[in-house]
Amino acid sequence: MRRAARRALYRLEQRGIALPAAPAPPIAARSAPRPVRAWVSGIDGSGSRAAWIVFEGDFGGLRLCSLILNDVAGIVEVAGGDVTRKRLDHEMAELRASQKLPWVEVEPGVAVRGVVGALRAHEAAGTGPPAAFDRWRPLFAAAPAPPPLPAPAAADETVVERSAELLGLPDLAGWFLEPEDVQADAVELLQARESRLVVSEEARAEREAAIVARVVDRELGPDARRLWARRLLEMALVFDAEQRGEHAALARAAAAALLDDSRPPGRIPFARALATRALEVAGEVSLGRLGADVARRRPAQSPRAR
């Protein structure tokens, strides 16, 4: 049959009849590597966290993007490249052994959401991410849109009243307001405690409470409340991943209270605890017992202009 077909084609060509060439088989377009696995750390007192995102290409090749993200300064550090599964497992084991903050696996969209938020922080600050991020930008641009951060349910008053317990957790040991911003208040608090004036314990406690209340009202305006609420909601997801339901509930209750504009910040135990700890740290700085650079919570802004 094939021989007969070839003879027929030959006769047609001899008569000057050319048949159209068969179309070339389509070339499969390579799609952008997609995020398939991700890990994030807890959030430190400056609002920074580490994130690892693994991208997989069409033929199974893996690329690891390692970032330090800050919710105010944006993308602080970025590194990575091609990685084998064996190497990834080795790096993960080493990281878990050295990491002080919680380190949990999450859905890739959760980590991508952090990158998107960091890029928005750059946009707001008029800065740009490190140059090393340029090679990763197309991968994040092609990634599926990340899910929004889940909103908390209405605050349970009983749980809100316990929200200051969060700052007793080792995970949140570095959480407090910027000490530099409350330095004068801390000095006033030290003077009140060291005063030789004979006053009742009740009067002394009232003065200290008034200083804390003033700091809370001044430092926890609408933007700051939303910032701390986001941190709490992100940490609630970390607590969920670690099967720490009680801590997750406390974090979500504190976040809900902060997002409730009708609730004065002074009525939120978590907010008062943030201010109290900041005053204590600022007092240690004033007394020379702690360096200001160690106490500082405010992250350095990225020097790269857009």
PDB file of C-alpha atoms in Angstrom:
ATOM      1  CA  MET A   1       0.000   0.000   0.000  1.00  0.00           C
ATOM      2  CA  ARG A   2       2.787   2.420   0.944  1.00  0.00           C
ATOM      3  CA  ARG A   3       4.740   1.521  -2.227  1.00  0.00           C
ATOM      4  CA  ALA A   4       1.682   2.240  -4.371  1.00  0.00           C
ATOM      5  CA  ALA A   5       1.152   5.559  -2.644  1.00  0.00           C
ATOM      6  CA  ARG A   6       4.743   6.582  -3.262  1.00  0.00           C
ATOM      7  CA  ARG A   7       4.409   5.672  -7.000  1.00  0.00           C
ATOM      8  CA  ALA A   8       1.262   7.783  -7.240  1.00  0.00           C
ATOM      9  CA  LEU A   9       2.996  10.757  -5.655  1.00  0.00           C
ATOM     10  CA  TYR A  10       5.940  10.321  -8.036  1.00  0.00           C
ATOM     11  CA  ARG A  11       3.644  10.374 -11.103  1.00  0.00           C
ATOM     12  CA  LEU A  12       1.949  13.557  -9.871  1.00  0.00           C
ATOM     13  CA  GLU A  13       5.298  15.257  -9.350  1.00  0.00           C
ATOM     14  CA  GLN A  14       6.368  14.231 -12.890  1.00  0.00           C
ATOM     15  CA  ARG A  15       3.283  16.003 -14.251  1.00  0.00           C
ATOM     16  CA  GLY A  16       4.213  19.184 -12.287  1.00  0.00           C
ATOM     17  CA  ILE A  17       1.592  18.742  -9.596  1.00  0.00           C
ATOM     18  CA  ALA A  18       3.121  19.473  -6.184  1.00  0.00           C
ATOM     19  CA  LEU A  19       1.250  18.425  -3.122  1.00  0.00           C
ATOM     20  CA  PRO A  20       1.387  20.720  -0.068  1.00  0.00           C
ATOM     21  CA  ALA A  21       3.889  19.691   2.549  1.00  0.00           C
ATOM     22  CA  ALA A  22       2.499  18.078   5.654  1.00  0.00           C
ATOM     23  CA  PRO A  23       2.187  20.578   8.502  1.00  0.00           C
ATOM     24  CA  ALA A  24       4.949  20.440  11.072  1.00  0.00           C
ATOM     25  CA  PRO A  25       3.882  18.994  14.406  1.00  0.00           C
ATOM     26  CA  PRO A  26       3.071  21.729  16.941  1.00  0.00           C
ATOM     27  CA  ILE A  27       5.803  22.666  19.367  1.00  0.00           C
ATOM     28  CA  ALA A  28       4.514  22.465  22.922  1.00  0.00           C
ATOM     29  CA  ALA A  29       4.875  25.824  24.624  1.00  0.00           C
ATOM     30  CA  ARG A  30       6.690  25.678  27.927  1.00  0.00           C
ATOM     31  CA  SER A  31       4.668  27.109  30.763  1.00  0.00           C
ATOM     32  CA  ALA A  32       6.211  29.181  33.538  1.00  0.00           C
ATOM     33  CA  PRO A  33       7.371  27.206  36.574  1.00  0.00           C
ATOM     34  CA  ARG A  34       4.608  27.097  39.172  1.00  0.00           C
ATOM     35  CA  PRO A  35       4.840  27.224  42.977  1.00  0.00           C
ATOM     36  CA  VAL A  36       4.322  23.724  44.364  1.00  0.00           C
ATOM     37  CA  ARG A  37       5.599  23.843  47.954  1.00  0.00           C
ATOM     38  CA  ALA A  38       6.260  26.585  50.477  1.00  0.00           C
ATOM     39  CA  TRP A  39       7.381  27.174  54.033  1.00  0.00           C
ATOM     40  CA  VAL A  40       7.237  30.283  56.213  1.00  0.00           C
ATOM     41  CA  SER A  41       8.642  31.205  59.589  1.00  0.00           C
ATOM     42  CA  GLY A  42       6.922  33.014  62.385  1.00  0.00           C
ATOM     43  CA  ILE A  43       7.032  36.816  62.387  1.00  0.00           C
ATOM     44  CA  ASP A  44       9.634  38.584  64.493  1.00  0.00           C
ATOM     45  CA  GLY A  45       9.259  41.859  66.343  1.00  0.00           C
ATOM     46  CA  SER A  46      10.200  43.954  63.321  1.00  0.00           C
ATOM     47  CA  GLY A  47       7.549  42.331  61.124  1.00  0.00           C
ATOM     48  CA  SER A  48      10.033  40.146  59.243  1.00  0.00           C
ATOM     49  CA  ARG A  49       9.680  36.497  58.335  1.00  0.00           C
ATOM     50  CA  ALA A  50      11.511  33.991  56.163  1.00  0.00           C
ATOM     51  CA  ALA A  51       9.814  32.260  53.250  1.00  0.00           C
ATOM     52  CA  TRP A  52      10.864  29.421  50.983  1.00  0.00           C
ATOM     53  CA  ILE A  53       8.932  28.821  47.786  1.00  0.00           C
ATOM     54  CA  VAL A  54       9.676  25.907  45.457  1.00  0.00           C
ATOM     55  CA  PHE A  55       8.778  26.306  41.776  1.00  0.00           C
ATOM     56  CA  GLU A  56       8.476  23.280  39.479  1.00  0.00           C
ATOM     57  CA  GLY A  57       8.878  23.423  35.704  1.00  0.00           C
ATOM     58  CA  ASP A  58       7.262  21.292  32.997  1.00  0.00           C
ATOM     59  CA  PHE A  59       9.924  18.592  33.212  1.00  0.00           C
ATOM     60  CA  GLY A  60      10.069  18.322  36.990  1.00  0.00           C
ATOM     61  CA  GLY A  61      13.014  20.640  37.585  1.00  0.00           C
ATOM     62  CA  LEU A  62      12.855  22.521  40.885  1.00  0.00           C
ATOM     63  CA  ARG A  63      13.885  26.073  41.725  1.00  0.00           C
ATOM     64  CA  LEU A  64      14.013  27.327  45.307  1.00  0.00           C
ATOM     65  CA  CYS A  65      13.369  30.997  46.058  1.00  0.00           C
ATOM     66  CA  SER A  66      14.439  32.000  49.573  1.00  0.00           C
ATOM     67  CA  LEU A  67      13.282  35.382  50.874  1.00  0.00           C
ATOM     68  CA  ILE A  68      13.190  37.579  53.946  1.00  0.00           C
ATOM     69  CA  LEU A  69       9.953  39.568  53.846  1.00  0.00           C
ATOM     70  CA  ASN A  70       9.036  42.559  55.978  1.00  0.00           C
ATOM     71  CA  ASP A  71       5.528  43.962  56.147  1.00  0.00           C
ATOM     72  CA  VAL A  72       6.841  47.546  56.223  1.00  0.00           C
ATOM     73  CA  ALA A  73      10.145  47.511  54.313  1.00  0.00           C
ATOM     74  CA  GLY A  74       9.178  44.894  51.706  1.00  0.00           C
ATOM     75  CA  ILE A  75      11.581  42.270  50.375  1.00  0.00           C
ATOM     76  CA  VAL A  76      14.736  42.481  52.470  1.00  0.00           C
ATOM     77  CA  GLU A  77      16.724  39.571  51.037  1.00  0.00           C
ATOM     78  CA  VAL A  78      16.294  37.100  48.193  1.00  0.00           C
ATOM     79  CA  ALA A  79      18.407  34.184  47.013  1.00  0.00           C
ATOM     80  CA  GLY A  80      18.027  30.747  45.486  1.00  0.00           C
ATOM     81  CA  GLY A  81      18.267  28.798  42.273  1.00  0.00           C
ATOM     82  CA  ASP A  82      17.981  25.278  40.915  1.00  0.00           C
ATOM     83  CA  VAL A  83      17.756  22.592  43.579  1.00  0.00           C
ATOM     84  CA  THR A  84      17.388  18.815  43.680  1.00  0.00           C
ATOM     85  CA  ARG A  85      14.863  17.143  45.944  1.00  0.00           C
ATOM     86  CA  LYS A  86      17.674  15.601  47.961  1.00  0.00           C
ATOM     87  CA  ARG A  87      19.366  18.960  48.411  1.00  0.00           C
ATOM     88  CA  LEU A  88      16.065  20.571  49.365  1.00  0.00           C
ATOM     89  CA  ASP A  89      15.497  17.970  52.085  1.00  0.00           C
ATOM     90  CA  HIS A  90      19.031  18.524  53.391  1.00  0.00           C
ATOM     91  CA  GLU A  91      18.653  22.308  53.483  1.00  0.00           C
ATOM     92  CA  MET A  92      15.284  21.978  55.197  1.00  0.00           C
ATOM     93  CA  ALA A  93      16.712  19.735  57.929  1.00  0.00           C
ATOM     94  CA  GLU A  94      19.534  22.191  58.590  1.00  0.00           C
ATOM     95  CA  LEU A  95      17.130  25.120  58.723  1.00  0.00           C
ATOM     96  CA  ARG A  96      14.777  23.424  61.157  1.00  0.00           C
ATOM     97  CA  ALA A  97      17.719  22.679  63.442  1.00  0.00           C
ATOM     98  CA  SER A  98      18.885  26.306  63.518  1.00  0.00           C
ATOM     99  CA  GLN A  99      15.617  28.254  63.231  1.00  0.00           C
ATOM    100  CA  LYS A 100      14.546  30.025  66.438  1.00  0.00           C
ATOM    101  CA  LEU A 101      11.126  31.043  65.152  1.00  0.00           C
ATOM    102  CA  PRO A 102       8.437  28.517  64.177  1.00  0.00           C
ATOM    103  CA  TRP A 103       8.960  27.104  60.677  1.00  0.00           C
ATOM    104  CA  VAL A 104       5.962  25.466  59.009  1.00  0.00           C
ATOM    105  CA  GLU A 105       4.880  24.225  55.605  1.00  0.00           C
ATOM    106  CA  VAL A 106       1.958  26.147  54.111  1.00  0.00           C
ATOM    107  CA  GLU A 107       0.003  26.231  50.892  1.00  0.00           C
ATOM    108  CA  PRO A 108       2.116  27.994  48.241  1.00  0.00           C
ATOM    109  CA  GLY A 109      -0.493  30.738  47.959  1.00  0.00           C
ATOM    110  CA  VAL A 110       0.129  31.755  51.580  1.00  0.00           C
ATOM    111  CA  ALA A 111       3.805  32.419  50.882  1.00  0.00           C
ATOM    112  CA  VAL A 112       3.040  34.099  47.552  1.00  0.00           C
ATOM    113  CA  ARG A 113       0.624  36.381  49.408  1.00  0.00           C
ATOM    114  CA  GLY A 114       3.524  37.479  51.584  1.00  0.00           C
ATOM    115  CA  VAL A 115       5.582  38.350  48.515  1.00  0.00           C
ATOM    116  CA  VAL A 116       2.678  40.306  47.011  1.00  0.00           C
ATOM    117  CA  GLY A 117       2.284  42.204  50.285  1.00  0.00           C
ATOM    118  CA  ALA A 118       6.000  42.964  50.373  1.00  0.00           C
ATOM    119  CA  LEU A 119       5.858  44.356  46.832  1.00  0.00           C
ATOM    120  CA  ARG A 120       2.950  46.579  47.880  1.00  0.00           C
ATOM    121  CA  ALA A 121       5.061  47.829  50.786  1.00  0.00           C
ATOM    122  CA  HIS A 122       7.770  48.804  48.300  1.00  0.00           C
ATOM    123  CA  GLU A 123       5.169  50.595  46.191  1.00  0.00           C
ATOM    124  CA  ALA A 124       3.930  52.551  49.207  1.00  0.00           C
ATOM    125  CA  ALA A 125       7.455  53.480  50.298  1.00  0.00           C
ATOM    126  CA  GLY A 126       8.690  54.372  46.827  1.00  0.00           C
ATOM    127  CA  THR A 127      11.401  51.721  46.959  1.00  0.00           C
ATOM    128  CA  GLY A 128      12.091  48.517  45.073  1.00  0.00           C
ATOM    129  CA  PRO A 129      13.158  44.992  46.008  1.00  0.00           C
ATOM    130  CA  PRO A 130      16.800  43.897  45.776  1.00  0.00           C
ATOM    131  CA  ALA A 131      18.140  43.437  42.253  1.00  0.00           C
ATOM    132  CA  ALA A 132      18.335  39.688  42.878  1.00  0.00           C
ATOM    133  CA  PHE A 133      14.529  39.589  42.834  1.00  0.00           C
ATOM    134  CA  ASP A 134      14.407  40.552  39.148  1.00  0.00           C
ATOM    135  CA  ARG A 135      15.000  36.966  38.004  1.00  0.00           C
ATOM    136  CA  TRP A 136      12.112  35.743  40.173  1.00  0.00           C
ATOM    137  CA  ARG A 137       9.600  38.447  39.325  1.00  0.00           C
ATOM    138  CA  PRO A 138       8.221  36.693  36.181  1.00  0.00           C
ATOM    139  CA  LEU A 139       7.565  33.525  38.193  1.00  0.00           C
ATOM    140  CA  PHE A 140       5.556  35.389  40.811  1.00  0.00           C
ATOM    141  CA  ALA A 141       3.734  37.366  38.115  1.00  0.00           C
ATOM    142  CA  ALA A 142       2.659  34.076  36.488  1.00  0.00           C
ATOM    143  CA  ALA A 143       1.673  32.409  39.778  1.00  0.00           C
ATOM    144  CA  PRO A 144      -2.039  32.060  40.594  1.00  0.00           C
ATOM    145  CA  ALA A 145      -3.491  34.967  42.548  1.00  0.00           C
ATOM    146  CA  PRO A 146      -2.988  34.235  46.254  1.00  0.00           C
ATOM    147  CA  PRO A 147      -5.980  33.865  48.571  1.00  0.00           C
ATOM    148  CA  PRO A 148      -6.796  36.829  50.824  1.00  0.00           C
ATOM    149  CA  LEU A 149      -5.846  36.677  54.476  1.00  0.00           C
ATOM    150  CA  PRO A 150      -8.860  35.137  56.250  1.00  0.00           C
ATOM    151  CA  ALA A 151     -10.771  37.706  58.308  1.00  0.00           C
ATOM    152  CA  PRO A 152     -11.283  36.876  61.986  1.00  0.00           C
ATOM    153  CA  ALA A 153     -14.670  36.108  63.446  1.00  0.00           C
ATOM    154  CA  ALA A 154     -16.279  38.538  65.864  1.00  0.00           C
ATOM    155  CA  ALA A 155     -14.151  38.929  68.961  1.00  0.00           C
ATOM    156  CA  ASP A 156     -14.965  36.660  71.884  1.00  0.00           C
ATOM    157  CA  GLU A 157     -14.659  38.963  74.903  1.00  0.00           C
ATOM    158  CA  THR A 158     -13.463  36.174  77.168  1.00  0.00           C
ATOM    159  CA  VAL A 159     -10.634  35.351  74.784  1.00  0.00           C
ATOM    160  CA  VAL A 160      -9.814  39.021  74.128  1.00  0.00           C
ATOM    161  CA  GLU A 161      -9.291  39.520  77.862  1.00  0.00           C
ATOM    162  CA  ARG A 162      -6.610  36.812  77.721  1.00  0.00           C
ATOM    163  CA  SER A 163      -4.883  38.242  74.646  1.00  0.00           C
ATOM    164  CA  ALA A 164      -1.942  39.664  76.601  1.00  0.00           C
ATOM    165  CA  GLU A 165      -0.899  36.048  77.228  1.00  0.00           C
ATOM    166  CA  LEU A 166       0.393  35.974  73.653  1.00  0.00           C
ATOM    167  CA  LEU A 167       3.382  38.121  74.569  1.00  0.00           C
ATOM    168  CA  GLY A 168       4.411  35.489  77.087  1.00  0.00           C
ATOM    169  CA  LEU A 169       5.060  33.016  74.275  1.00  0.00           C
ATOM    170  CA  PRO A 170       8.698  32.512  73.194  1.00  0.00           C
ATOM    171  CA  ASP A 171       7.518  32.928  69.579  1.00  0.00           C
ATOM    172  CA  LEU A 172       6.479  36.532  70.299  1.00  0.00           C
ATOM    173  CA  ALA A 173       9.246  37.515  72.696  1.00  0.00           C
ATOM    174  CA  GLY A 174      10.361  40.274  70.329  1.00  0.00           C
ATOM    175  CA  TRP A 175       6.922  41.810  69.860  1.00  0.00           C
ATOM    176  CA  PHE A 176       6.593  45.341  71.267  1.00  0.00           C
ATOM    177  CA  LEU A 177       6.172  48.893  70.025  1.00  0.00           C
ATOM    178  CA  GLU A 178       9.193  50.830  68.780  1.00  0.00           C
ATOM    179  CA  PRO A 179      11.156  51.742  71.955  1.00  0.00           C
ATOM    180  CA  GLU A 180      12.583  54.898  70.390  1.00  0.00           C
ATOM    181  CA  ASP A 181       9.059  56.285  70.014  1.00  0.00           C
ATOM    182  CA  VAL A 182       8.299  55.866  73.726  1.00  0.00           C
ATOM    183  CA  GLN A 183      11.678  56.915  75.143  1.00  0.00           C
ATOM    184  CA  ALA A 184      10.379  60.064  76.837  1.00  0.00           C
ATOM    185  CA  ASP A 185       7.456  58.146  78.305  1.00  0.00           C
ATOM    186  CA  ALA A 186       9.838  55.489  79.631  1.00  0.00           C
ATOM    187  CA  VAL A 187      11.960  58.131  81.365  1.00  0.00           C
ATOM    188  CA  GLU A 188       8.819  59.572  82.947  1.00  0.00           C
ATOM    189  CA  LEU A 189       7.847  56.098  84.114  1.00  0.00           C
ATOM    190  CA  LEU A 190      11.294  55.535  85.651  1.00  0.00           C
ATOM    191  CA  GLN A 191      11.099  58.875  87.433  1.00  0.00           C
ATOM    192  CA  ALA A 192       7.673  58.013  88.814  1.00  0.00           C
ATOM    193  CA  ARG A 193       8.966  54.712  90.170  1.00  0.00           C
ATOM    194  CA  GLU A 194      12.103  56.245  91.687  1.00  0.00           C
ATOM    195  CA  SER A 195      10.430  59.341  93.112  1.00  0.00           C
ATOM    196  CA  ARG A 196      11.091  59.943  96.806  1.00  0.00           C
ATOM    197  CA  LEU A 197       7.702  61.513  97.231  1.00  0.00           C
ATOM    198  CA  VAL A 198       5.573  59.522  99.592  1.00  0.00           C
ATOM    199  CA  VAL A 199       2.574  58.393  97.605  1.00  0.00           C
ATOM    200  CA  SER A 200       0.289  55.432  97.999  1.00  0.00           C
ATOM    201  CA  GLU A 201       0.773  52.326  95.927  1.00  0.00           C
ATOM    202  CA  GLU A 202      -2.624  53.031  94.420  1.00  0.00           C
ATOM    203  CA  ALA A 203      -1.582  56.519  93.287  1.00  0.00           C
ATOM    204  CA  ARG A 204       1.689  55.179  91.869  1.00  0.00           C
ATOM    205  CA  ALA A 205      -0.158  52.459  89.959  1.00  0.00           C
ATOM    206  CA  GLU A 206      -2.629  54.998  88.594  1.00  0.00           C
ATOM    207  CA  ARG A 207       0.194  57.182  87.296  1.00  0.00           C
ATOM    208  CA  GLU A 208       1.889  54.227  85.613  1.00  0.00           C
ATOM    209  CA  ALA A 209      -1.418  53.138  84.078  1.00  0.00           C
ATOM    210  CA  ALA A 210      -1.962  56.668  82.752  1.00  0.00           C
ATOM    211  CA  ILE A 211       1.445  56.620  81.049  1.00  0.00           C
ATOM    212  CA  VAL A 212       0.698  53.259  79.435  1.00  0.00           C
ATOM    213  CA  ALA A 213      -2.740  54.472  78.312  1.00  0.00           C
ATOM    214  CA  ARG A 214      -1.215  57.581  76.743  1.00  0.00           C
ATOM    215  CA  VAL A 215       1.308  55.490  74.806  1.00  0.00           C
ATOM    216  CA  VAL A 216      -1.381  53.087  73.598  1.00  0.00           C
ATOM    217  CA  ASP A 217      -3.632  55.885  72.351  1.00  0.00           C
ATOM    218  CA  ARG A 218      -0.773  57.709  70.629  1.00  0.00           C
ATOM    219  CA  GLU A 219       1.075  54.779  69.058  1.00  0.00           C
ATOM    220  CA  LEU A 220      -1.802  52.509  68.074  1.00  0.00           C
ATOM    221  CA  GLY A 221      -3.679  54.577  65.544  1.00  0.00           C
ATOM    222  CA  PRO A 222      -5.712  53.023  62.700  1.00  0.00           C
ATOM    223  CA  ASP A 223      -2.722  52.076  60.518  1.00  0.00           C
ATOM    224  CA  ALA A 224      -0.771  50.566  63.401  1.00  0.00           C
ATOM    225  CA  ARG A 225      -3.816  48.605  64.524  1.00  0.00           C
ATOM    226  CA  ARG A 226      -4.237  47.096  61.069  1.00  0.00           C
ATOM    227  CA  LEU A 227      -0.520  46.275  60.908  1.00  0.00           C
ATOM    228  CA  TRP A 228      -0.543  44.393  64.208  1.00  0.00           C
ATOM    229  CA  ALA A 229      -3.819  42.681  63.322  1.00  0.00           C
ATOM    230  CA  ARG A 230      -2.279  41.336  60.101  1.00  0.00           C
ATOM    231  CA  ARG A 231       0.709  40.028  62.019  1.00  0.00           C
ATOM    232  CA  LEU A 232      -1.585  38.292  64.472  1.00  0.00           C
ATOM    233  CA  LEU A 233      -3.654  36.696  61.707  1.00  0.00           C
ATOM    234  CA  GLU A 234      -0.539  35.436  59.937  1.00  0.00           C
ATOM    235  CA  MET A 235       0.765  34.010  63.212  1.00  0.00           C
ATOM    236  CA  ALA A 236      -2.606  32.334  63.781  1.00  0.00           C
ATOM    237  CA  LEU A 237      -1.989  30.352  60.577  1.00  0.00           C
ATOM    238  CA  VAL A 238       1.429  29.331  61.896  1.00  0.00           C
ATOM    239  CA  PHE A 239      -0.134  28.232  65.182  1.00  0.00           C
ATOM    240  CA  ASP A 240      -2.744  26.262  63.235  1.00  0.00           C
ATOM    241  CA  ALA A 241       0.009  24.444  61.341  1.00  0.00           C
ATOM    242  CA  GLU A 242       1.660  23.550  64.640  1.00  0.00           C
ATOM    243  CA  GLN A 243      -1.617  22.260  66.111  1.00  0.00           C
ATOM    244  CA  ARG A 244      -1.665  25.082  68.682  1.00  0.00           C
ATOM    245  CA  GLY A 245      -5.348  25.868  68.563  1.00  0.00           C
ATOM    246  CA  GLU A 246      -5.495  27.856  71.795  1.00  0.00           C
ATOM    247  CA  HIS A 247      -2.753  30.236  70.700  1.00  0.00           C
ATOM    248  CA  ALA A 248      -4.371  30.600  67.275  1.00  0.00           C
ATOM    249  CA  ALA A 249      -7.668  31.526  68.950  1.00  0.00           C
ATOM    250  CA  LEU A 250      -5.947  34.142  71.127  1.00  0.00           C
ATOM    251  CA  ALA A 251      -4.233  35.652  68.083  1.00  0.00           C
ATOM    252  CA  ARG A 252      -7.467  35.848  66.094  1.00  0.00           C
ATOM    253  CA  ALA A 253      -9.377  37.356  69.013  1.00  0.00           C
ATOM    254  CA  ALA A 254      -6.722  40.037  69.509  1.00  0.00           C
ATOM    255  CA  ALA A 255      -6.757  40.760  65.768  1.00  0.00           C
ATOM    256  CA  ALA A 256     -10.537  41.074  65.741  1.00  0.00           C
ATOM    257  CA  ALA A 257     -10.381  43.513  68.650  1.00  0.00           C
ATOM    258  CA  LEU A 258      -7.751  45.632  66.900  1.00  0.00           C
ATOM    259  CA  LEU A 259      -9.825  45.718  63.701  1.00  0.00           C
ATOM    260  CA  ASP A 260     -12.898  46.881  65.629  1.00  0.00           C
ATOM    261  CA  ASP A 261     -12.666  50.655  65.215  1.00  0.00           C
ATOM    262  CA  SER A 262     -15.339  51.190  67.853  1.00  0.00           C
ATOM    263  CA  ARG A 263     -13.119  49.644  70.533  1.00  0.00           C
ATOM    264  CA  PRO A 264     -10.555  51.992  72.127  1.00  0.00           C
ATOM    265  CA  PRO A 265      -7.086  50.441  71.979  1.00  0.00           C
ATOM    266  CA  GLY A 266      -6.704  50.926  75.711  1.00  0.00           C
ATOM    267  CA  ARG A 267      -9.432  48.328  76.222  1.00  0.00           C
ATOM    268  CA  ILE A 268      -7.431  45.655  74.426  1.00  0.00           C
ATOM    269  CA  PRO A 269      -5.074  43.786  76.787  1.00  0.00           C
ATOM    270  CA  PHE A 270      -2.805  42.800  73.900  1.00  0.00           C
ATOM    271  CA  ALA A 271      -2.367  46.471  72.951  1.00  0.00           C
ATOM    272  CA  ARG A 272      -1.581  47.465  76.532  1.00  0.00           C
ATOM    273  CA  ALA A 273       0.959  44.643  76.732  1.00  0.00           C
ATOM    274  CA  LEU A 274       2.691  45.883  73.562  1.00  0.00           C
ATOM    275  CA  ALA A 275       3.029  49.329  75.114  1.00  0.00           C
ATOM    276  CA  THR A 276       4.096  48.071  78.536  1.00  0.00           C
ATOM    277  CA  ARG A 277       6.861  45.927  77.095  1.00  0.00           C
ATOM    278  CA  ALA A 278       8.057  48.785  74.875  1.00  0.00           C
ATOM    279  CA  LEU A 279       8.276  51.063  77.921  1.00  0.00           C
ATOM    280  CA  GLU A 280      10.269  48.434  79.809  1.00  0.00           C
ATOM    281  CA  VAL A 281      12.705  47.999  76.922  1.00  0.00           C
ATOM    282  CA  ALA A 282      13.037  51.758  76.404  1.00  0.00           C
ATOM    283  CA  GLY A 283      13.731  52.099  80.122  1.00  0.00           C
ATOM    284  CA  GLU A 284      16.547  49.570  79.853  1.00  0.00           C
ATOM    285  CA  VAL A 285      17.991  51.600  76.989  1.00  0.00           C
ATOM    286  CA  SER A 286      17.766  54.804  79.043  1.00  0.00           C
ATOM    287  CA  LEU A 287      19.617  53.131  81.910  1.00  0.00           C
ATOM    288  CA  GLY A 288      22.354  51.929  79.568  1.00  0.00           C
ATOM    289  CA  ARG A 289      21.573  48.278  80.139  1.00  0.00           C
ATOM    290  CA  LEU A 290      20.530  47.627  76.550  1.00  0.00           C
ATOM    291  CA  GLY A 291      21.824  49.028  73.287  1.00  0.00           C
ATOM    292  CA  ALA A 292      19.405  51.081  71.216  1.00  0.00           C
ATOM    293  CA  ASP A 293      20.347  49.120  68.092  1.00  0.00           C
ATOM    294  CA  VAL A 294      19.421  45.857  69.809  1.00  0.00           C
ATOM    295  CA  ALA A 295      16.089  47.226  71.002  1.00  0.00           C
ATOM    296  CA  ARG A 296      15.107  48.810  67.688  1.00  0.00           C
ATOM    297  CA  ARG A 297      12.054  47.235  66.015  1.00  0.00           C
ATOM    298  CA  ARG A 298      11.784  49.536  63.007  1.00  0.00           C
ATOM    299  CA  PRO A 299      13.221  47.799  59.910  1.00  0.00           C
ATOM    300  CA  ALA A 300      15.698  49.499  57.623  1.00  0.00           C
ATOM    301  CA  GLN A 301      14.112  50.644  54.368  1.00  0.00           C
ATOM    302  CA  SER A 302      15.341  49.134  51.123  1.00  0.00           C
ATOM    303  CA  PRO A 303      17.871  51.522  49.529  1.00  0.00           C
ATOM    304  CA  ARG A 304      16.914  50.572  45.981  1.00  0.00           C
ATOM    305  CA  ALA A 305      14.735  53.222  44.361  1.00  0.00           C
ATOM    306  CA  ARG A 306      12.056  52.214  41.881  1.00  0.00           C
TER     307      ARG A 306
END
